[in-house]
XYZ file of C-alpha atoms in Angstrom:
532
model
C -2.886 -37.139 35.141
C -5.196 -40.301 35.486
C -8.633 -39.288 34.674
C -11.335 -38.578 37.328
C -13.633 -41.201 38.797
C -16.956 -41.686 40.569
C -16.950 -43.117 43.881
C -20.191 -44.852 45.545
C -19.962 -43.244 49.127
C -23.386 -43.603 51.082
C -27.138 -44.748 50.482
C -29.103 -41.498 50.180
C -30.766 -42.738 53.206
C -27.961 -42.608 55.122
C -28.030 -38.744 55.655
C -30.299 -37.213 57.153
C -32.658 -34.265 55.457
C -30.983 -30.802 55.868
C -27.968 -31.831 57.406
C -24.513 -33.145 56.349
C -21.626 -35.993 56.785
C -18.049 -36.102 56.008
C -16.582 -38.852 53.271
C -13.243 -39.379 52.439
C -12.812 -39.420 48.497
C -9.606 -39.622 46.587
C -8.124 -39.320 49.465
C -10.049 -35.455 50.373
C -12.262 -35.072 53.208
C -15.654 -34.052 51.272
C -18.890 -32.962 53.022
C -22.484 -34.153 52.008
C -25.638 -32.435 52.133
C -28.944 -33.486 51.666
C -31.285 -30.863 50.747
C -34.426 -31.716 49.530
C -33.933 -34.243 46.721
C -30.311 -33.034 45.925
C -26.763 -33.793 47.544
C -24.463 -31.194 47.299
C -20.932 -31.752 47.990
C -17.846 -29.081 49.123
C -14.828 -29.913 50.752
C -14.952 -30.672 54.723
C -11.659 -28.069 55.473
C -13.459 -24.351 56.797
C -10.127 -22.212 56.101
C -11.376 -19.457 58.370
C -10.809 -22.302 61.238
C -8.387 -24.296 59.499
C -10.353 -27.390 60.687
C -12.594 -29.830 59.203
C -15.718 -29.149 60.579
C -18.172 -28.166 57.111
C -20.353 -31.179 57.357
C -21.158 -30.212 61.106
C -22.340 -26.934 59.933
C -25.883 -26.219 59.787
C -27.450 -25.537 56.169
C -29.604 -22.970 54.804
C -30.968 -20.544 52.777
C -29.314 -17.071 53.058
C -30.286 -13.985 50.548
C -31.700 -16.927 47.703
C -28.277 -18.898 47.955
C -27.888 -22.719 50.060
C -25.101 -21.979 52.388
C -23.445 -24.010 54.864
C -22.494 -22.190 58.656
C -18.913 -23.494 59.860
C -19.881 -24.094 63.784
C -16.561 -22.135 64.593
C -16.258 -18.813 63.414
C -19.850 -19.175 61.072
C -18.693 -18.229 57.542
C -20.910 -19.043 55.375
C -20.098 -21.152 52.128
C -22.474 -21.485 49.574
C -23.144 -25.068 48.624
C -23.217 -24.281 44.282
C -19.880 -22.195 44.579
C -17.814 -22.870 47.448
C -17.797 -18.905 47.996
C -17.694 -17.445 51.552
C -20.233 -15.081 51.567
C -18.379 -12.715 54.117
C -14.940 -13.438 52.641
C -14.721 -14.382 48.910
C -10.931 -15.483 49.091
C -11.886 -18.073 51.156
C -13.377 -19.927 48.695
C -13.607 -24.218 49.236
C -13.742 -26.631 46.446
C -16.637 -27.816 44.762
C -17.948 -31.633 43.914
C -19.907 -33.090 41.233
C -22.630 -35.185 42.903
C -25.317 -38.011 41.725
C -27.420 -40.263 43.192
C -27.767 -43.219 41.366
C -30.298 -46.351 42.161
C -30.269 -44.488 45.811
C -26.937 -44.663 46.494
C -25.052 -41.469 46.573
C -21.636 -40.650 43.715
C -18.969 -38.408 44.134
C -16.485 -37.024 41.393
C -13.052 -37.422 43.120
C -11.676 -34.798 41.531
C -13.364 -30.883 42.610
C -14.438 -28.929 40.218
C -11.680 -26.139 39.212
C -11.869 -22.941 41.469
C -11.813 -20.037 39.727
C -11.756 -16.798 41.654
C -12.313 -13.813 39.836
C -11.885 -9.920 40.922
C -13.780 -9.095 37.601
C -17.067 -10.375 36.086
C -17.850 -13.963 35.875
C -18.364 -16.147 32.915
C -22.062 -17.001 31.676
C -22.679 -19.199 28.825
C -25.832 -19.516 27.574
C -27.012 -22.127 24.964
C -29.909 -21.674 22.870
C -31.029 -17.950 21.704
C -34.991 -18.402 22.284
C -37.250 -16.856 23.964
C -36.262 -18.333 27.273
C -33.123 -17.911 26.935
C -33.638 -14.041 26.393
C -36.376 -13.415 28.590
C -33.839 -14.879 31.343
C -30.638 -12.778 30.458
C -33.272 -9.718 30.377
C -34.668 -10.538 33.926
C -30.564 -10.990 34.640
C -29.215 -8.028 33.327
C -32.329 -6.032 35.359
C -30.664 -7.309 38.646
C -27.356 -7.360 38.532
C -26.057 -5.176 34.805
C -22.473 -6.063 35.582
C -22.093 -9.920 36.928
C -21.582 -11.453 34.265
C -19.556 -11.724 30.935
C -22.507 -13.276 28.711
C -21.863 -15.570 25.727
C -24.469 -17.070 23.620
C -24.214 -19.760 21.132
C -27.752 -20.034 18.783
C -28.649 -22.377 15.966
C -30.253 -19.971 13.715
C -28.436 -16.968 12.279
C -30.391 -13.781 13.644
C -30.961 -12.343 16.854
C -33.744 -13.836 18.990
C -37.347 -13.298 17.992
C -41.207 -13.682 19.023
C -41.981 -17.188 17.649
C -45.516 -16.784 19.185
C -46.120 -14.436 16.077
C -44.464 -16.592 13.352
C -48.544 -18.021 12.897
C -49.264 -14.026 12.114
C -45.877 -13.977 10.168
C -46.991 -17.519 7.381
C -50.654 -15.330 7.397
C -49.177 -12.264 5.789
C -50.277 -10.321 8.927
C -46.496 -9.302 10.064
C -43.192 -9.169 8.868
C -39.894 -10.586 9.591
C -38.818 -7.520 11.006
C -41.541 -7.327 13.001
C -41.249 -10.425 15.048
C -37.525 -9.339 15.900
C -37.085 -8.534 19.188
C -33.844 -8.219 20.041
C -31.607 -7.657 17.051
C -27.577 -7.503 16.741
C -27.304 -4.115 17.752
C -29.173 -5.173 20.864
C -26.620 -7.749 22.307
C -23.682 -5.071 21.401
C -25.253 -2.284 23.193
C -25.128 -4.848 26.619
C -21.735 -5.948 25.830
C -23.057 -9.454 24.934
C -21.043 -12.147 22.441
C -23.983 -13.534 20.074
C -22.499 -16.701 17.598
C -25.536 -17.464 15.783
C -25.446 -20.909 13.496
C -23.407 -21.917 15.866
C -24.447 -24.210 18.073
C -22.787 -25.475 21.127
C -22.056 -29.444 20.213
C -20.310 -30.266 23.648
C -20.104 -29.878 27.183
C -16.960 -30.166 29.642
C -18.721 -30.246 32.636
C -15.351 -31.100 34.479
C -13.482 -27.994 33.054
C -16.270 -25.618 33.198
C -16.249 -25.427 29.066
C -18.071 -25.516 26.041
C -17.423 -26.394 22.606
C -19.783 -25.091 19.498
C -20.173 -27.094 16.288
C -17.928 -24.606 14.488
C -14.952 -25.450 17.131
C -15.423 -22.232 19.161
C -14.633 -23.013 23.066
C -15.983 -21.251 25.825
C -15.333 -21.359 29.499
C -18.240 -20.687 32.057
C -18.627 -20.315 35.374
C -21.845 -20.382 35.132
C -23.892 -22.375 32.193
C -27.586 -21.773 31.351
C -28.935 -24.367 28.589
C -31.920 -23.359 27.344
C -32.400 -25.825 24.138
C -35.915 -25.460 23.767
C -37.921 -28.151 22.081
C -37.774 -30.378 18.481
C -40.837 -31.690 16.675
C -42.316 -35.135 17.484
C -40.728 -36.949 14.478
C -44.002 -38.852 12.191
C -42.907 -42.283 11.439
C -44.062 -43.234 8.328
C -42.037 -43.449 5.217
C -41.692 -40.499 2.641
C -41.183 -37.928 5.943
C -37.547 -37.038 4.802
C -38.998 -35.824 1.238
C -38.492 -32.342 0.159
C -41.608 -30.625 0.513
C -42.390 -31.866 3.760
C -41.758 -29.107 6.676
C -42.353 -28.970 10.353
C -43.709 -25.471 12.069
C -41.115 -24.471 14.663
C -38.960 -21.090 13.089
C -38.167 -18.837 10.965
C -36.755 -20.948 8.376
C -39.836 -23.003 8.358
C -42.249 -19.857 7.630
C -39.620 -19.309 4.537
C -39.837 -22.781 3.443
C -43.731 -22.831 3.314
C -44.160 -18.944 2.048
C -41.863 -20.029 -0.527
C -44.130 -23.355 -0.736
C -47.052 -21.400 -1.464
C -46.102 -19.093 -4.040
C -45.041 -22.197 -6.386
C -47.483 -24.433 -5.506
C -51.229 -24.935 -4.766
C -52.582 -27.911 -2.562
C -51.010 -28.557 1.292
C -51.965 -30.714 3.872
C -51.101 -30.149 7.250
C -50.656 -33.337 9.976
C -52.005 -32.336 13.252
C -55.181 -30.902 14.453
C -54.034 -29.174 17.471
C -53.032 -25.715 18.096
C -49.741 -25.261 15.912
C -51.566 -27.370 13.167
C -54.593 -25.484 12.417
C -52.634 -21.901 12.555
C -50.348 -23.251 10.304
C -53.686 -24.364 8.371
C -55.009 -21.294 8.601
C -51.772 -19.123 7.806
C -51.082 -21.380 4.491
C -55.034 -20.781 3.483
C -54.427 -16.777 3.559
C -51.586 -17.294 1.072
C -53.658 -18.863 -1.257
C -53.352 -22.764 -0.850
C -55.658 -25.601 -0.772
C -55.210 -27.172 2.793
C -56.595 -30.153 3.905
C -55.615 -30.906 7.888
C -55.354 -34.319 8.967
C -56.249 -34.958 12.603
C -55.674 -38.916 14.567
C -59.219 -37.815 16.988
C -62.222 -36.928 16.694
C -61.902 -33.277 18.100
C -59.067 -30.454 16.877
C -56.913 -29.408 19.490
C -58.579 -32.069 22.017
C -55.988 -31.393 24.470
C -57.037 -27.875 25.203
C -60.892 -28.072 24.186
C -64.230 -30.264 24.768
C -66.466 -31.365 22.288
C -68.953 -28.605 21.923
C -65.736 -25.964 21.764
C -64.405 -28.263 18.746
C -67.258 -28.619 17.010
C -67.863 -24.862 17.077
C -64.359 -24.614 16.046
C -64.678 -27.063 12.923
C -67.507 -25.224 11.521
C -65.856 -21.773 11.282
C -62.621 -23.379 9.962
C -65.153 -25.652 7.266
C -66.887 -21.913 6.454
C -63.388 -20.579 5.885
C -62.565 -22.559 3.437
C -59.810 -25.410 5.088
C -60.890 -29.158 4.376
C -60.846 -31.630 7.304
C -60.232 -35.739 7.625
C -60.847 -36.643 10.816
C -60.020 -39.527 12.610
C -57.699 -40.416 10.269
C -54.060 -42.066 10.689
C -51.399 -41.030 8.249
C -49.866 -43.927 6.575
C -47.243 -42.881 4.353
C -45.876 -39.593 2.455
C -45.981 -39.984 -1.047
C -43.147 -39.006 -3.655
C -39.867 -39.520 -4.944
C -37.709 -36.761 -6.057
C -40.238 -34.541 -3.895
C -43.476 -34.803 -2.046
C -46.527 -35.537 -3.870
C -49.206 -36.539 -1.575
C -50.562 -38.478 1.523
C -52.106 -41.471 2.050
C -53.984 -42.652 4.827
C -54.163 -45.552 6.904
C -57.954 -46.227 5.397
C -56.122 -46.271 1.499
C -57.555 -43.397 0.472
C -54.755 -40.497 -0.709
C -54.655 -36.993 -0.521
C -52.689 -34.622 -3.246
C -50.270 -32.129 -1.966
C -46.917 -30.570 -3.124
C -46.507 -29.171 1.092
C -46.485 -31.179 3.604
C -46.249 -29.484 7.345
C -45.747 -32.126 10.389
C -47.568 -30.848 13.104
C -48.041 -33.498 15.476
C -46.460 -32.043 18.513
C -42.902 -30.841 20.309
C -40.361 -32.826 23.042
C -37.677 -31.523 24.971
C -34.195 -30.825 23.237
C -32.526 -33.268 25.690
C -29.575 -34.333 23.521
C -27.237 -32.360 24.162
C -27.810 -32.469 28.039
C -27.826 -36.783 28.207
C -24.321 -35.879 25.968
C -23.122 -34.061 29.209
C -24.356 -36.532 31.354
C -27.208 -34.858 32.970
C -30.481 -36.229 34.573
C -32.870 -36.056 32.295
C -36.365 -38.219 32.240
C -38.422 -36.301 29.700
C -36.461 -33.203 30.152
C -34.083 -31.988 31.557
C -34.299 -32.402 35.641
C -34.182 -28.997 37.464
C -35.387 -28.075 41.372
C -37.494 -25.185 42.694
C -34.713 -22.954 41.807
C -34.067 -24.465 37.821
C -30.800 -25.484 38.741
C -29.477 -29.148 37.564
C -28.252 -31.639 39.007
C -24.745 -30.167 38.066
C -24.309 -27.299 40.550
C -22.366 -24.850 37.657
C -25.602 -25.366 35.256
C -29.140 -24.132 35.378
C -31.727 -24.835 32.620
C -35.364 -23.122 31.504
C -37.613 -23.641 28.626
C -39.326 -26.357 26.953
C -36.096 -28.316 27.384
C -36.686 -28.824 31.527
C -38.966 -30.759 32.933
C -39.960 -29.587 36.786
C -41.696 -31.607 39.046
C -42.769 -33.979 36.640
C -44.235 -31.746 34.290
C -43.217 -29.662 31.005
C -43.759 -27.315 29.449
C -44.205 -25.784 25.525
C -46.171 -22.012 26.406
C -44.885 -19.094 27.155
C -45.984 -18.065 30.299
C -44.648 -21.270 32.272
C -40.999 -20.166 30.138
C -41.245 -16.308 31.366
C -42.234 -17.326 35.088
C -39.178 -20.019 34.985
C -36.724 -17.378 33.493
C -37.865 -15.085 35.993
C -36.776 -17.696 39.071
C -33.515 -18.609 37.187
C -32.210 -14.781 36.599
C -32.734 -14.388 39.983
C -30.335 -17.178 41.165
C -28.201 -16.276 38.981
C -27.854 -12.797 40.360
C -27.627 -14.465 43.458
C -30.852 -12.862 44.557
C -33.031 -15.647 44.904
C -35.653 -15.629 47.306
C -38.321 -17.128 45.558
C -39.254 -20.721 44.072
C -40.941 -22.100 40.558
C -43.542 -24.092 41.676
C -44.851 -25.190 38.174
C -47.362 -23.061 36.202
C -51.082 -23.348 35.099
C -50.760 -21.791 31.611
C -53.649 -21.125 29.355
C -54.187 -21.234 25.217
C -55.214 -19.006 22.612
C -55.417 -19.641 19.470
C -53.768 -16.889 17.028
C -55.887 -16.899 13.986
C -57.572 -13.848 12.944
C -61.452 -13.071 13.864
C -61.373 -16.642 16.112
C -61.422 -16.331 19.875
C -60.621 -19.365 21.608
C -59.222 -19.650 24.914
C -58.392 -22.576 27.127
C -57.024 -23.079 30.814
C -56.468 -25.621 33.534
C -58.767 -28.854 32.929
C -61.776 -29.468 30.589
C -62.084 -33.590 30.963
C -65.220 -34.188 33.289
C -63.883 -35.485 36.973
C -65.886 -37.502 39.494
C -66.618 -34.866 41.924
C -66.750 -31.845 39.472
C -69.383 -30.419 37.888
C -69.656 -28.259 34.617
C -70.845 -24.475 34.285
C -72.057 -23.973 30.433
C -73.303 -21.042 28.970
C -74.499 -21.459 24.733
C -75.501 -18.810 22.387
C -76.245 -19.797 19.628
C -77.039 -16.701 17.488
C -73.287 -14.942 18.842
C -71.567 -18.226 18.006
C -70.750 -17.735 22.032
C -69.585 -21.279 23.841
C -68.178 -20.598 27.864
C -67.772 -24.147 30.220
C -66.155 -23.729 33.441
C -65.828 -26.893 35.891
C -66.091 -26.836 38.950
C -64.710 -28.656 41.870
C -64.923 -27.514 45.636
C -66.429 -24.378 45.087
C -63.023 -23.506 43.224
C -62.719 -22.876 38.814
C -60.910 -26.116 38.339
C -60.526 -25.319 34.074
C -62.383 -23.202 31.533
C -63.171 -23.173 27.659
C -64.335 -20.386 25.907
C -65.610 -20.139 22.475
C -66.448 -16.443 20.374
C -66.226 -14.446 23.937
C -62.657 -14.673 25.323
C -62.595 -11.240 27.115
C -63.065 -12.847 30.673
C -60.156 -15.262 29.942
C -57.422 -13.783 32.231
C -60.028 -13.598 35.031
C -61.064 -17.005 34.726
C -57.029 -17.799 34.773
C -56.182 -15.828 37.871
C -59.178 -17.715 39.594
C -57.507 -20.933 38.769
C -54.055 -20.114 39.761
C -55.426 -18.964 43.011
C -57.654 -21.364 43.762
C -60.278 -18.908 44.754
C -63.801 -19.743 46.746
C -66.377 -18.993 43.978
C -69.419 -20.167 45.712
C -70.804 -16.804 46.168
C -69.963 -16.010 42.556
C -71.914 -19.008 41.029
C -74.980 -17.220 39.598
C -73.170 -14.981 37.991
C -69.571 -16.127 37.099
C -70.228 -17.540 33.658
C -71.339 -13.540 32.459
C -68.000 -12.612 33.147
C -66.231 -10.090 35.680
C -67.970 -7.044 35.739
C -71.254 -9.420 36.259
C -70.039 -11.406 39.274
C -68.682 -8.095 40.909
C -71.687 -6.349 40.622
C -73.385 -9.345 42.253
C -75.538 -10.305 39.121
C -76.740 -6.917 38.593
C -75.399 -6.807 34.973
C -78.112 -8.067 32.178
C -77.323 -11.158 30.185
C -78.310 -11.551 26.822
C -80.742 -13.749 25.295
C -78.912 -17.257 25.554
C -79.361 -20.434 27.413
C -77.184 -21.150 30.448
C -77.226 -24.817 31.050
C -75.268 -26.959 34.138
């Protein structure tokens, strides 16, 4: 059989939004639809009619799913599957679609039908907390769809890597971080191969292939790859002793660190960095945290937050260089130190890389996927394959993504229920906020904190409670917030970003918190200085 090609049928252009047009390709009449900024593609031939007449139908959005209306007898045929929602035997082949440099591809061979009077066939890749939070939200809806298989790279069941900064700081255990163990994904029927991940993608036969040769068939795939650590290039990063911050087996490898040896530095200043600082400093190291600006975490904080910051961290007993460019890792048989780019060197037998996270895209670009940054996925965290959906810090929606967990529990929340086929809402990108996790330290972050042309700032000091709050403000709305020592107003502050709420009758009192601004100012302040 002579292998499957693409062929160049239309400019994008040449359809119009919402509705449909009929190609001929590999000798099939197809039909096209344009929805939004995706083409979906089924064949033209409406077996209730026995005519081709698909890409006249009109298109839409019934219970969650895009469907297609034949203009005969109005079965409706869902543009991801081919099923007829009112008659499931009446199922019409599927297309692999792509624009490319606008001009629209089709796969000339349809994806393989596979009609099923049992469960269907999910295959999930990755065992994170995406990945579980979806098949929770999944198995919620609709217990017994699917037939779930999940390939993971580590060996255990999935578990809460928010609390593996607790876990390095002696303040949990392994155990409990787990949250669902082995026993878990037997008592909901589900197939867990852990160290095993999947290595390969047959998008054409609906299939996957791990790195240990298992093969799986889907009928539905759900990649959820998560995110790798921005790699530092300088020489001496491949030395034993040097560690990134991303699982379990990195907690090990720097527990373990820290029992043998005594001095660490730590590469990053931002919000993985200085727990990991902090966490290594409770087991008894010397750390010394290494930071390219002039502020830790500068992405989530101002100045006066930072500074505030700096001082506790400096009173705790962590060492800072500032400003300061790593140059190389120093070493041979194992790390020995750091030097920077000003010459000067600092000692340490643990090095931890924490300089940031990308998308796991690799796989995906293997598979032939559109990925920029991430992976690409709609309003509904499907691909551009109509078979695969993604979620997690591997996507990247509407130009954005993300490495927090609420955007990853709002998108798994959206995917489950597509999957289910009980869509009705949309991800329309998330406004997530920061903590850090370090004991007796309460800082929160949200939305912006860089100064804007029209905004202006709300700032509250204290001084003698080591209490910092800024809010800015644009058109009377909470455009971002920082808070310093008094994070119990956080979540408000948050819901009054994501909702864009009118504050202008809240000014006078919306920097003293909740109960303040609904009592109308009645509640006292304390001594402090509030400042615009």
């Amino acid at each position: 059989m002579s292998a499957a090609r693409w062929t160049r049928v239309c400019a994008i252009d040449d359809i119009i939004p919402d509705c449909g047009a009929c190609a001929l390709v590999g000798g099939r009449q197809v039909a096209l639809f344009r929805i939004r900024d995706a083409v979906h593609a089924i064949g033209n031939f409406d077996p209730a009619s026995g005519a081709n007449v698909l890409s006249r139908g009109i298109v839409g959005d019934l219970a969650g799913e895009l469907v297609v209306a034949s203009p005969i007898y109005k079965q409706h045929y869902s543009l991801i599957t081919g099923r007829c929602l009112e008659e499931p035997e009446l199922c019409v082949p599927t297309y692999l679609a792509r624009i490319s440099d606008g001009d629209i591809w089709i796969r000339d061979e349809p994806v393989a039908l596979r009609p099923r009077a049992g469960k269907r066939r999910l295959v999930v890749i990755g065992n994170g907390m995406a990945a579980m939070r979806t098949i929770e939200e999944l198995i919620e809806l609709a217990p017994h769809e699917y037939d779930i298989t999940v390939f993971g790279a580590e060996p255990s069941g999935a578990y809460n890597r928010v609390l593996l900064s607790p876990l390095l700081a002696g303040e949990k255990s392994a155990a409990e971080i787990v949250t669902h163990p082995p026993e878990w994904y037997a008592q909901h029927g589900i197939v867990l191969h852990g160290s095993d991940p999947v290595v390969h993608i047959d998008r054409l036969r609906r299939r996957v292939r791990s790195h240990q040769g298992r093969e799986a068939g889907y009928d539905r795939l759900l990649i959820a790859t998560g995110s790798v650590p921005v790699n530092l290039p300088v020489p001496g990063r491949e030395l034993p002793g040097v560690v990134t911050f991303r699982d379990l087996h990195d907690v090990e490898l720097m527990l373990s660190a820290a029992r043998r040896h005594r001095k660490a530095v730590v590469i990053g200043g931002g919000l993985l960095g200085l727990e990991a600082a902090s966490g290594l400093l409770h087991q008894g190291m010397e750390v010394t945290v290494v930071h390219l600006t002039a502020e830790l975490m500068n992405r989530q904080l101002d100045a006066a937050a930072a500074a505030l910051l700096l001082r506790e961290l400096q009173q705790r007993g962590l060492a800072f260089r500032l400003q300061a460019e790593t140059a190389a890792i120093l070493g041979s048989e194992r790390v020995t130190g750091v030097r920077l780019a000003d010459g000067s060197e600092l000692a340490a037998e643990l090095v931890v890389l924490a300089i940031g996270v990308r998308p796991n895209i690799e796989l995906a670009q293997s598979a032939g996927l559109r990925c920029d940054r991430g992976i690409l996925v709609d309003d509904t965290l499907l691909t551009y394959d109509p078979a695969i959906y993604a979620v997690g810090e591997c996507v990247q929606h509407r130009d954005s993504t993300y490495a927090l967990l609420q955007p990853l529990c709002d998108q798994a929340r959206v995917c489950a229920a597509y999957l289910a086929e009980r869509g009705v809402r949309r991800y329309v990108g998330s406004r997530p906020s920061t903590q850090l996790k370090i004991s007796g330290i309460a800082v929160f972050s949200a939305g912006e904190h860089a100064p804007r042309e029209r905004g202006e700032s709300l700032v509250l000091r204290d001084p003698g409670r080591g209490v910092y709050k800024r809010l800015l403000i644009e058109d009377n709305r909470v455009r971002g917030a920082v808070l310093y020592g008094d994070t119990r107003d956080g979540n408000w502050y948050l819901d009054l970003i994501r909702q864009g709420s009118d504050v202008s009758a809240l000014r006078g009192q919306l920097l003293f918190g909740q109960p303040a601004a609904a009592a109308g100012g009645a509640a006292a302040a304390e001594p402090g200085a509030a400042s615009r």
